[in-house]
Short mmCIF file of C-alpha atoms in Angstrom, two decimals:
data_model
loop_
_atom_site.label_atom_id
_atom_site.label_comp_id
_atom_site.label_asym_id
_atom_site.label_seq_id
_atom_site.Cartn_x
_atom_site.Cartn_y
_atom_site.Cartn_z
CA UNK A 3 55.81 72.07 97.13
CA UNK A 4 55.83 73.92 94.27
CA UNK A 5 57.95 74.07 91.34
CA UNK A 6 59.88 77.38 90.04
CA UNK A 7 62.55 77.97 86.43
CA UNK A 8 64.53 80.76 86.70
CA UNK A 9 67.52 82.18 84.93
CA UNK A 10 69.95 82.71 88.20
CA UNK A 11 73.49 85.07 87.67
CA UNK A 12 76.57 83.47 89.04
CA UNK A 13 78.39 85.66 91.72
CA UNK A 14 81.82 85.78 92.46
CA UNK A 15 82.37 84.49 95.92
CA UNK A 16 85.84 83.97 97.54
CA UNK A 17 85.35 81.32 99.61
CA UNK A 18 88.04 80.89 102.65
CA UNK A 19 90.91 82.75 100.54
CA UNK A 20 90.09 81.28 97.74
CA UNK A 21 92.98 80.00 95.93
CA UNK A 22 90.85 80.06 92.83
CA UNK A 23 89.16 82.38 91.16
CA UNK A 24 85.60 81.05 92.43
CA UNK A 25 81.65 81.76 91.23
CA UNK A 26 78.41 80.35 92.42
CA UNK A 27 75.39 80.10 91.12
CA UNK A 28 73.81 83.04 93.34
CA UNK A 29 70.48 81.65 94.27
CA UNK A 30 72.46 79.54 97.09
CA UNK A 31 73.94 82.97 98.16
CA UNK A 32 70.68 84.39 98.70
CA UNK A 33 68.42 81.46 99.83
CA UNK A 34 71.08 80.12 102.29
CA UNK A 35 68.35 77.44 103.30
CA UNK A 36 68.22 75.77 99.81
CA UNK A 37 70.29 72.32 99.89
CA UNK A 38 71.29 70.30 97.16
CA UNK A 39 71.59 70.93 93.49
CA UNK A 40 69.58 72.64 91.19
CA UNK A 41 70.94 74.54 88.66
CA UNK A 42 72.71 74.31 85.13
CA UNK A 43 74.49 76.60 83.48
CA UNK A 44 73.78 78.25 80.57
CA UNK A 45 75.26 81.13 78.07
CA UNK A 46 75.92 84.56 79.54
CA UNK A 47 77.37 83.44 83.09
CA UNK A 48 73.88 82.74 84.09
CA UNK A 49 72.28 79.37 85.35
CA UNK A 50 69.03 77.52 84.24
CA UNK A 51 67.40 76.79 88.23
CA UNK A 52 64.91 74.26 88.72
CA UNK A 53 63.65 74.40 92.64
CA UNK A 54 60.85 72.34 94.58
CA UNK A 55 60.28 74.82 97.11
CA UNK A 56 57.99 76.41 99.49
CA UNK A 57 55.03 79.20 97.91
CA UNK A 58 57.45 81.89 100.69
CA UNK A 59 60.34 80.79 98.90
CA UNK A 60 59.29 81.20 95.66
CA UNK A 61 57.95 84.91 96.53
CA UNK A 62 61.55 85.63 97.62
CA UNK A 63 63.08 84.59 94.52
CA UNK A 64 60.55 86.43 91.92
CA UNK A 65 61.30 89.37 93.35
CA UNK A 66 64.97 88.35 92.96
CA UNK A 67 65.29 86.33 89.58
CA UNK A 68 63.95 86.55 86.19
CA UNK A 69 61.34 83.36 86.52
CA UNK A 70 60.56 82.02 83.08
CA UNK A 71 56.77 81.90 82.12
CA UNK A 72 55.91 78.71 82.62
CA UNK A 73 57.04 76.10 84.87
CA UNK A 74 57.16 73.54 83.10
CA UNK A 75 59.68 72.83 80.13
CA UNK A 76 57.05 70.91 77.88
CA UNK A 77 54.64 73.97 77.60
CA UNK A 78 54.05 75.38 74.45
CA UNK A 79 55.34 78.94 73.88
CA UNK A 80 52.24 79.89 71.95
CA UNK A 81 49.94 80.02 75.20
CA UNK A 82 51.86 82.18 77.38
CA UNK A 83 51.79 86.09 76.54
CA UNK A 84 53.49 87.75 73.90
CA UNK A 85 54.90 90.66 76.34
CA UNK A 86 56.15 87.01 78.11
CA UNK A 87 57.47 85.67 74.76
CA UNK A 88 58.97 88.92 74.58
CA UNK A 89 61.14 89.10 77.82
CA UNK A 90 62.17 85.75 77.01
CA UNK A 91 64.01 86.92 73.57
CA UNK A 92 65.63 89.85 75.62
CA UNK A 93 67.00 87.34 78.08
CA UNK A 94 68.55 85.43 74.86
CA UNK A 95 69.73 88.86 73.88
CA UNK A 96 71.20 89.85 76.92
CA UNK A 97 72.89 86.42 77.49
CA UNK A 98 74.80 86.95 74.56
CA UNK A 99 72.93 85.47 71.61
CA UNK A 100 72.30 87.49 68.82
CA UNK A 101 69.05 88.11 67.55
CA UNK A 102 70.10 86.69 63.91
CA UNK A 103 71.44 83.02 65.85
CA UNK A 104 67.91 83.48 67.89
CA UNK A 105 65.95 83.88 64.21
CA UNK A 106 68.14 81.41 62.63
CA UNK A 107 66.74 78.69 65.69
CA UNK A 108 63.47 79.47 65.89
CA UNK A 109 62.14 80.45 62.30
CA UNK A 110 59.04 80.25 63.32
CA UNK A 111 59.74 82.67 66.26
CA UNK A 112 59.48 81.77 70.21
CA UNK A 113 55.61 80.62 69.79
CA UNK A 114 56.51 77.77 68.03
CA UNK A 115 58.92 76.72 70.63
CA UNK A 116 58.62 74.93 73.85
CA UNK A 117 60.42 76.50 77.10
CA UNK A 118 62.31 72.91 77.30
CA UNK A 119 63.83 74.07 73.61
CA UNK A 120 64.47 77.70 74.56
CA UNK A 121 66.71 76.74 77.79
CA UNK A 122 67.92 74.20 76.17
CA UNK A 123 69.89 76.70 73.50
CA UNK A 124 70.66 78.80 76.12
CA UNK A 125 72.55 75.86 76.92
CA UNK A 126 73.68 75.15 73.91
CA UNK A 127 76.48 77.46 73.77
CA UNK A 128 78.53 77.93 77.22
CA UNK A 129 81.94 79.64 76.66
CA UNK A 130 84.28 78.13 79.05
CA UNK A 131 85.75 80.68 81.85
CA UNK A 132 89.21 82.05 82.46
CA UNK A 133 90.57 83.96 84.90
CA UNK A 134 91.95 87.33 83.83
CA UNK A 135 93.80 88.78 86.80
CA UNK A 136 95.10 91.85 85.13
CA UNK A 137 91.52 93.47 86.44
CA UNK A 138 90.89 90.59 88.78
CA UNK A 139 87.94 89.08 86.20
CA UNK A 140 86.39 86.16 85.33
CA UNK A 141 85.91 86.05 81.37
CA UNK A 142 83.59 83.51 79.49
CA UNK A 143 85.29 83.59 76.20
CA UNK A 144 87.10 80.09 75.51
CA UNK A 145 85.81 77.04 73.96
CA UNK A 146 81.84 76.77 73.24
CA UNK A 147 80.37 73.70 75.52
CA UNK A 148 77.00 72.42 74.53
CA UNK A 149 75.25 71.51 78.36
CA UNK A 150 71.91 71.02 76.62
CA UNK A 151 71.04 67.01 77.57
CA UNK A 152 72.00 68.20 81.27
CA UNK A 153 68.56 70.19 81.04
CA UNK A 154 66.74 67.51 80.89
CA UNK A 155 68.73 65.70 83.62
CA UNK A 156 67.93 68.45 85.80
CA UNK A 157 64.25 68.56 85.07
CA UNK A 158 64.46 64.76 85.81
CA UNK A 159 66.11 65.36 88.95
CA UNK A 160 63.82 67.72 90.70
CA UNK A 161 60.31 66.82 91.02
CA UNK B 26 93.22 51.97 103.68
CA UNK B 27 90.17 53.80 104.71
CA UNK B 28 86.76 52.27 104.87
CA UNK B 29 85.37 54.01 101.73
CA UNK B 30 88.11 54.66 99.75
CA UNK B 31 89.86 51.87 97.64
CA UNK B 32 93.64 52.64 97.09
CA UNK B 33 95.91 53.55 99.50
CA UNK B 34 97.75 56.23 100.92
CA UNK B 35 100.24 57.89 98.00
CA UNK B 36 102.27 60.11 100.16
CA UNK B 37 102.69 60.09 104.07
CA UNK B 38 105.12 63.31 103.65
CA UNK B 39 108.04 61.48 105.88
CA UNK B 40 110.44 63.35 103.77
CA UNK B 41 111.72 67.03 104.76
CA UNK B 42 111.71 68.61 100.93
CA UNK B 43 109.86 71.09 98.75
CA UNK B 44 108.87 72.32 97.04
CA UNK B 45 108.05 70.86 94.74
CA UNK B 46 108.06 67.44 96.80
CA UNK B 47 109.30 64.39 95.06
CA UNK B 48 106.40 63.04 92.79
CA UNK B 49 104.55 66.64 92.65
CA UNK B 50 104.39 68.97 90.50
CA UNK B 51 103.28 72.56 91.92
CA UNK B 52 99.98 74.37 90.36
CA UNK B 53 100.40 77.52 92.60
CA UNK B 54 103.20 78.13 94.78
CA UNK B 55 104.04 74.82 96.46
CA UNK B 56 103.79 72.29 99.05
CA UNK B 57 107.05 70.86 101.48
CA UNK B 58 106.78 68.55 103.54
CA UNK B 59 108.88 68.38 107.26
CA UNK B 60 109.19 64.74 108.01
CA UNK B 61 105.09 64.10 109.43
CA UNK B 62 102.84 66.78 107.17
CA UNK B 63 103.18 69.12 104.12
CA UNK B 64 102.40 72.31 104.15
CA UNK B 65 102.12 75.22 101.54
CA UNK B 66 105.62 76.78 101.38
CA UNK B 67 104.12 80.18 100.45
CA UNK B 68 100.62 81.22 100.67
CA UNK B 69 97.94 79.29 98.28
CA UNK B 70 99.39 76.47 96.90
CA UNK B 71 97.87 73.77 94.85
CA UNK B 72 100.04 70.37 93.69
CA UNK B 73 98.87 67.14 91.47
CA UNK B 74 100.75 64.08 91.47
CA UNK B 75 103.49 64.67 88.46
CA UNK B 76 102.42 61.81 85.76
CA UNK B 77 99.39 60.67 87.48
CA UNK B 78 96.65 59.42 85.20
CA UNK B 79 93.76 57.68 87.35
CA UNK B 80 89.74 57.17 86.33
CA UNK B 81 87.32 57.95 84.96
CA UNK B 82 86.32 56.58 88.29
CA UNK B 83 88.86 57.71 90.71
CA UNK B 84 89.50 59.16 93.92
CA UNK B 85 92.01 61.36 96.32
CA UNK B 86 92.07 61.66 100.34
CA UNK B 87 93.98 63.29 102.78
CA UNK B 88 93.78 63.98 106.44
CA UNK B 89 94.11 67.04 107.83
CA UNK B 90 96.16 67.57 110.53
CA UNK B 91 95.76 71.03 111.62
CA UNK B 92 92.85 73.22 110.20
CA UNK B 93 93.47 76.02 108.05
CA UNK B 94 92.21 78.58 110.39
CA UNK B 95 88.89 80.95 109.11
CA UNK B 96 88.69 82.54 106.02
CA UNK B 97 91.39 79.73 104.29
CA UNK B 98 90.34 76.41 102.75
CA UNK B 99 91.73 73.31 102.05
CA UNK B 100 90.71 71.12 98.98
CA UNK B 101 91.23 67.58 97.02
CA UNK B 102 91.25 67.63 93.40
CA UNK B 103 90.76 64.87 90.52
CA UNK B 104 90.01 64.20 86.98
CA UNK B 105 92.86 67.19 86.96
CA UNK B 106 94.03 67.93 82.92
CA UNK B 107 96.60 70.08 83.38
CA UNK B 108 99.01 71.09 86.31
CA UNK B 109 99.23 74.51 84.97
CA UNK B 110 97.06 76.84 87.58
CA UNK B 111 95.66 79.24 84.28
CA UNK B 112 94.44 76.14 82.33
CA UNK B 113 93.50 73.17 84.80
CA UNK B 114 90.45 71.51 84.61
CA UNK B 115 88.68 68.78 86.33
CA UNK B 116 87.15 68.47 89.97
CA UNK B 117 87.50 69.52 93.06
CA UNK B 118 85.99 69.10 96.89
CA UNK B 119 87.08 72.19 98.99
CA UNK B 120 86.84 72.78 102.82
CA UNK B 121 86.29 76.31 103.80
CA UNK B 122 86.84 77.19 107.87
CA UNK B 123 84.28 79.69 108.43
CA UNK B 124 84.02 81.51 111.91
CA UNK B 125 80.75 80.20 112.07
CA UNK B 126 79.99 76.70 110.82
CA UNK B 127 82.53 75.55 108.27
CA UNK B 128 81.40 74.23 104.88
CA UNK B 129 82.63 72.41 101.77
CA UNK B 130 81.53 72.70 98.24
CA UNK B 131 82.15 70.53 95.33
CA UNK B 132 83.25 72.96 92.41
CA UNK B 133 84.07 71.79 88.57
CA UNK B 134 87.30 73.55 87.65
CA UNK B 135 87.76 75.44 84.24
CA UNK B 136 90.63 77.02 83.13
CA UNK B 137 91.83 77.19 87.22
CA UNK B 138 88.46 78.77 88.00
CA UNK B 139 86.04 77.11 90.74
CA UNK B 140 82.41 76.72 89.56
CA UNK B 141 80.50 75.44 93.05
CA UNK B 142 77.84 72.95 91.65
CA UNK B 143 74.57 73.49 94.23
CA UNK B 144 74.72 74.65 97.09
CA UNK B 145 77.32 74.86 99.92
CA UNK B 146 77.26 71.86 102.72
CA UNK B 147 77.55 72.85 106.43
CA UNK B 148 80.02 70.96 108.32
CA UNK B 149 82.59 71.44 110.71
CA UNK B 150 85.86 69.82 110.76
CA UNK B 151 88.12 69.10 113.53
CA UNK B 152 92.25 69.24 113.70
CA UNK B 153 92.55 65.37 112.44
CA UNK B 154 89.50 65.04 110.07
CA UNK B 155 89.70 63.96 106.39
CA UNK B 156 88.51 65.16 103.45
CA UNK B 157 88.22 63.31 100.22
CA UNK B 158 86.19 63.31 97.18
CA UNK B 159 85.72 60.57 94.44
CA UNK B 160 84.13 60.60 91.14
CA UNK B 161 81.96 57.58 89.66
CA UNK B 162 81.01 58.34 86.37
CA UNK B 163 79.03 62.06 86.40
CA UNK B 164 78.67 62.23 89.86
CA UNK B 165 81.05 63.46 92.20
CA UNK B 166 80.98 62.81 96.19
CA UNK B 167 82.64 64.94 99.39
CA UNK B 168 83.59 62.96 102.03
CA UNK B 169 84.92 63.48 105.49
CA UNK B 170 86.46 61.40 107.84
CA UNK B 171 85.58 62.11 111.32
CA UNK B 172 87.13 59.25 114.10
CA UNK B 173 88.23 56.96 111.60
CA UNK B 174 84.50 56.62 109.70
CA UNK B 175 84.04 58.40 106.14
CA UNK B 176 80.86 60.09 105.31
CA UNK B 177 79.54 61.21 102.60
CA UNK B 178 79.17 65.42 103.08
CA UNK B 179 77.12 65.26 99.28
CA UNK B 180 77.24 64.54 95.97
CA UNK B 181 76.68 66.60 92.75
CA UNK B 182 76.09 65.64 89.00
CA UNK B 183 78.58 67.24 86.04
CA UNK B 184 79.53 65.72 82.79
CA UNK B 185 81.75 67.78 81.67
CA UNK B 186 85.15 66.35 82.03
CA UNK B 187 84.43 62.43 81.77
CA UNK B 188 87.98 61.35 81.77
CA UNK B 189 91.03 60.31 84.04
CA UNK B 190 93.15 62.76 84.82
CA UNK B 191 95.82 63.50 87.88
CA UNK B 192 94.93 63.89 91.51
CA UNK B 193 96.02 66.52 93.63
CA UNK B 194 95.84 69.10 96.97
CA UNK B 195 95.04 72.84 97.39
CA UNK B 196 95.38 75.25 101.02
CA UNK B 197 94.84 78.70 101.01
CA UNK B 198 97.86 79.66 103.31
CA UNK B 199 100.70 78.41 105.27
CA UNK B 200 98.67 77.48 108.40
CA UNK B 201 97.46 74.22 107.55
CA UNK B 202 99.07 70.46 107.96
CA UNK B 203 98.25 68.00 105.40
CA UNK B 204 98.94 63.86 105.90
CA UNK B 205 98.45 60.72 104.49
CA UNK B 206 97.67 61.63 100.65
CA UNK B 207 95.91 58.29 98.95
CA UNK B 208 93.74 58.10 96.09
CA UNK B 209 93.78 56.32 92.78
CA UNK B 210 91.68 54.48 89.97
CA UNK B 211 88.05 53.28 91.36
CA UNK B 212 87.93 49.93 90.23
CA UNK B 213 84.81 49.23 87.97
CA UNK B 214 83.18 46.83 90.72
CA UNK B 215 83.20 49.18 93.46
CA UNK B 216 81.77 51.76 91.58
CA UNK B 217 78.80 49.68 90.91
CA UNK B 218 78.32 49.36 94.54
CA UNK B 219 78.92 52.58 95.28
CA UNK B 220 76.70 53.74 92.79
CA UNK B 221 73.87 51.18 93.24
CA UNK B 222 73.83 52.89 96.79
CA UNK B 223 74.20 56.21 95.95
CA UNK B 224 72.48 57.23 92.68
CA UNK B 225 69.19 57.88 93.43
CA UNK B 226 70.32 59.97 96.63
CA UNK B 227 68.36 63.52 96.12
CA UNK B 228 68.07 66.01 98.38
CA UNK B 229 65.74 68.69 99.01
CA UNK B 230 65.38 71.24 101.25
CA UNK B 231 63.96 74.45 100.61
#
């Protein structure tokens, strides 16, 4: 079966009266058939998803997910598009990086980068949640976490 | 002792107290016990063991004796930091009782909020079943007990919290009856067989 990356949003789910406030990656929520354990989380309450899946199942989730342009973490930045290259630095943006941290990582810019080294800063810096129940909210803003070597577990794990 | 899990049972709740119960110390709410089960005194409640330090490679069990009822949950927690529900971190498998099929997830906890690592896992429990989850290294198992025989529901992979750390119980309401606590340290030889059988275990289904 093929192989899909995607950057996946966690969704708040209250699961059974939730005694917690609970999130899940949302891909689960919305492909209720996928089993197992594919993502990683990254910066900007958003997972890094690495699935094995059917050609119908990856139609379902493009036109649900923001896939990354290559599917595999070893390819070169340089041969995909630059309006691909592009989207990717927005994600980065919108994730919560700022576009001087982004420059100050890749000097060269995102062509002289491999996907595996772009997800892996977007793990790099993972603010640890809190619950805020004056408005009922989960915040990311405590202690930075580096999850970057899980990346590469997680490409290891799904083949 | 149960076949899969090491240490014994902790906590049989033959006392009428709570909360908090002797030996507990109360996350949310709190648990009392009447003599046979505990139960949450007061909506959600959520209790470690007071001064309980077991792992890295550890484990916690219960049985439970009546079901939750849909829409609540009941849950087993380790590798717990604090006891303090706004700043508790650590591991946790979690029943939910669904009016369709029931499920359980295996969340990381940070800061007292439930990240479910992968996917949910279908399976319906019965007034009597157990629940249990134990940690061996970075990978973290759900088990249920169904007729006396543990299972394994799943297993996920998380490194973030890598040490020991207290053990503890969760319910979502005041419906549920909890027995027969156990859990503890997972000695360094079991792990190895656990993990010699279980590590390359991947599933998947898409």
């Amino acid at each position: 079966m093929p192989i899909g990356l995607y950057i996946v949003p966690y969704s708040r789910v209250t699961p059974g009266g939730a005694l917690l406030a609970a999130r899940q990656c949302d891909i689960y929520l919305q492909l209720t058939s996928l089993s197992g354990h594919f993502e990683q989380e990254v910066r900007g309450n958003r997972a890094f998803v690495k699935v094995n899946v059917s050609a119908a199942n990856l139609t379902t989730l493009d036109g649900l997910y923001y896939r990354l342009p290559a599917d595999d973490l070893r390819t070169n930045l340089s041969t995909v598009t630059a309006l691909e290259r592009t989207r990717l630095e927005t994600e980065l943006l919108d994730m919560g990086f700022t576009a001087l941290e982004i420059a100050a990582q890749f000097v060269s810019g995102l062509g002289s980068a491999t996907l595996g080294e772009v997800v892996r800063f977007m793990a790099s810096h993972v603010p640890k949640p809190r619950y805020r129940s004056s408005d009922d909210t989960i915040v990311l803003d405590g202690d930075v976490r580096n999850f970057s070597r899980l990346i590469d577990l997680l490409d290891e794990r799904v083949r | 002792m149960p076949a899969v899990f090491q240490n014994g049972t902790l906590d049989a709740f033959n006392d009428t107290e709570g909360p908090p119960m002797t030996g507990w110390t109360d996350i949310a709410s709190g648990f009392r016990s009447n003599g046979t089960t505990a139960q949450s005194n007061s909506g959600a409640s959520a209790s470690g063991l007071t001064g309980s330090n077991y792992g890295p490679n550890c484990e916690a069990y219960l049985t439970i004796t009546t079901l939750p009822g849909n829409s609540n949950n009941v849950g087993v927690q380790a590798r717990l930091t604090t006891l303090v529900l706004a700043t508790f971190d650590g591991y946790a498998v979690q029943l939910n009782q669904t009016t369709g099929n029931d499920n359980s997830v295996i969340q990381r906890v940070d800061n007292g909020v439930g990240t479910t690592l992968g996917s949910s896992i279908t399976q319906n429990f019965v007034n009597g079943d157990g629940l249990g989850i134990l940690i061996l290294g970075s990978q973290i198992f759900a088990y249920r007990r169904s007729a006396g025989a543990w299972a394994e529901l799943g297993n996920r992979t998380d490194t973030t919290y890598p040490n020991a750390g207290s053990i503890g119980m969760s319910t979502s309401n005041t419906t549920s009856r909890l027995d027969d606590f156990g859990g503890g340290t997972v000695s360094a030889q079991g792990s190895r067989i656990l993990s010699s059988l279980k590590l390359n275990k991947v599933s998947l289904v898409g």
